[in-house]
Tab-separated table of C-alpha atoms in Angstrom:
chain	number	residue	atom	x	y	z
A	1	MET	CA	-31.759	-14.122	-1.059
A	2	ALA	CA	-31.099	-14.384	-4.549
A	3	LYS	CA	-30.452	-10.380	-5.946
A	4	ALA	CA	-32.772	-9.819	-9.010
A	5	LYS	CA	-31.055	-9.104	-12.422
A	6	THR	CA	-32.288	-6.066	-14.340
A	7	ASP	CA	-29.899	-6.030	-16.971
A	8	ASP	CA	-31.592	-6.396	-20.702
A	9	THR	CA	-28.652	-7.679	-22.458
A	10	VAL	CA	-28.917	-9.383	-26.090
A	11	ALA	CA	-26.982	-12.381	-27.694
A	12	GLY	CA	-24.142	-11.552	-29.826
A	13	GLY	CA	-22.751	-12.927	-32.858
A	14	ALA	CA	-24.980	-15.324	-35.237
A	15	PRO	CA	-28.475	-15.975	-33.984
A	16	ASP	CA	-29.374	-19.692	-33.713
A	17	ALA	CA	-32.499	-20.330	-35.590
A	18	ALA	CA	-34.103	-21.571	-32.720
A	19	GLN	CA	-33.374	-18.639	-30.411
A	20	PRO	CA	-35.806	-15.642	-30.452
A	21	ALA	CA	-34.193	-12.370	-31.750
A	22	GLY	CA	-33.078	-10.506	-28.593
A	23	SER	CA	-32.932	-13.030	-26.238
A	24	ALA	CA	-29.609	-13.974	-24.840
A	25	LEU	CA	-31.120	-16.704	-22.389
A	26	GLY	CA	-32.416	-19.866	-23.277
A	27	TYR	CA	-36.035	-21.076	-22.480
A	28	GLU	CA	-34.806	-23.404	-19.759
A	29	GLN	CA	-32.512	-20.592	-18.105
A	30	ALA	CA	-35.218	-18.023	-18.477
A	31	ARG	CA	-37.585	-20.613	-16.869
A	32	ASP	CA	-35.472	-21.473	-14.061
A	33	GLU	CA	-34.633	-18.109	-13.112
A	34	LEU	CA	-38.341	-17.218	-13.280
A	35	ILE	CA	-39.125	-19.915	-10.759
A	36	GLU	CA	-36.463	-18.566	-8.703
A	37	VAL	CA	-37.895	-14.944	-8.907
A	38	VAL	CA	-41.386	-16.372	-7.952
A	39	ARG	CA	-39.981	-18.307	-4.941
A	40	SER	CA	-38.213	-15.212	-3.850
A	41	LEU	CA	-41.355	-12.914	-4.130
A	42	GLU	CA	-43.501	-15.504	-2.373
A	43	ALA	CA	-41.375	-16.011	0.709
A	44	GLY	CA	-41.383	-12.484	1.300
A	45	GLY	CA	-38.870	-10.553	3.511
A	46	THR	CA	-37.855	-8.164	1.040
A	47	THR	CA	-38.136	-4.357	0.879
A	48	LEU	CA	-40.947	-2.751	-1.377
A	49	GLU	CA	-37.808	-1.950	-3.879
A	50	GLU	CA	-36.413	-5.093	-3.999
A	51	SER	CA	-39.998	-6.868	-4.618
A	52	LEU	CA	-40.389	-4.536	-7.511
A	53	ALA	CA	-37.093	-5.089	-8.921
A	54	LEU	CA	-37.886	-9.229	-8.987
A	55	TRP	CA	-41.384	-8.524	-10.099
A	56	GLU	CA	-39.907	-6.543	-13.163
A	57	ARG	CA	-37.461	-9.305	-13.889
A	58	GLY	CA	-39.920	-12.004	-13.754
A	59	GLU	CA	-42.072	-10.051	-16.385
A	60	GLU	CA	-38.949	-9.871	-18.705
A	61	LEU	CA	-38.212	-13.607	-18.129
A	62	ALA	CA	-42.110	-14.223	-18.784
A	63	LYS	CA	-41.668	-12.428	-22.094
A	64	VAL	CA	-38.727	-14.389	-22.827
A	65	CYS	CA	-40.229	-17.888	-22.272
A	66	ARG	CA	-43.274	-16.511	-24.340
A	67	ARG	CA	-41.171	-15.622	-27.095
A	68	TRP	CA	-39.219	-18.981	-27.116
A	69	LEU	CA	-42.744	-20.686	-26.913
A	70	ASP	CA	-44.296	-18.803	-29.831
A	71	GLY	CA	-40.909	-19.652	-32.006
A	72	ALA	CA	-41.224	-23.256	-31.177
A	73	ARG	CA	-45.148	-23.111	-31.952
A	74	ALA	CA	-44.222	-21.228	-35.361
A	75	ARG	CA	-41.710	-24.006	-36.145
A	76	LEU	CA	-43.821	-26.749	-35.523
A	77	ASP	CA	-46.742	-25.113	-37.671
A	78	ALA	CA	-44.227	-24.638	-40.551
A	79	ALA	CA	-43.208	-28.186	-40.427
A	80	LEU	CA	-46.537	-29.617	-40.707
A	81	ALA	CA	-47.496	-27.341	-43.453
A	82	GLU	CA	-44.523	-28.492	-45.248
A	83	GLU	CA	-45.615	-32.126	-44.511
A	84	ASP	CA	-49.217	-31.218	-45.553
A	85	GLU	CA	-47.859	-29.734	-48.732
A	86	ALA	CA	-45.674	-32.757	-49.479
A	87	GLU	CA	-48.478	-35.286	-48.814
A	88	ALA	CA	-50.899	-33.156	-50.943
A	89	GLU	CA	-48.109	-33.138	-54.118
A	90	ALA	CA	-47.930	-37.229	-53.722
A	91	GLU	CA	-51.526	-37.583	-54.171
């Protein structure tokens, strides 16, 4: 069985514009790990302590995914707003 990761590291160096602040994991990495956490919890066979650690990690991973998706939505909204402004100025 996979052991739950409980560290909360942040990305070092210059942040990528597409990466949410404080997120060391990419969206796909967080999503894939979240899938594994859910599979482990659904499979059972873990102690209460292990299950709680997995659940806590799952909550952290879900937040990382949500930040990525919120960031992507904000970028799309900004791009669409710029496009609308450019079209309005052209008229």
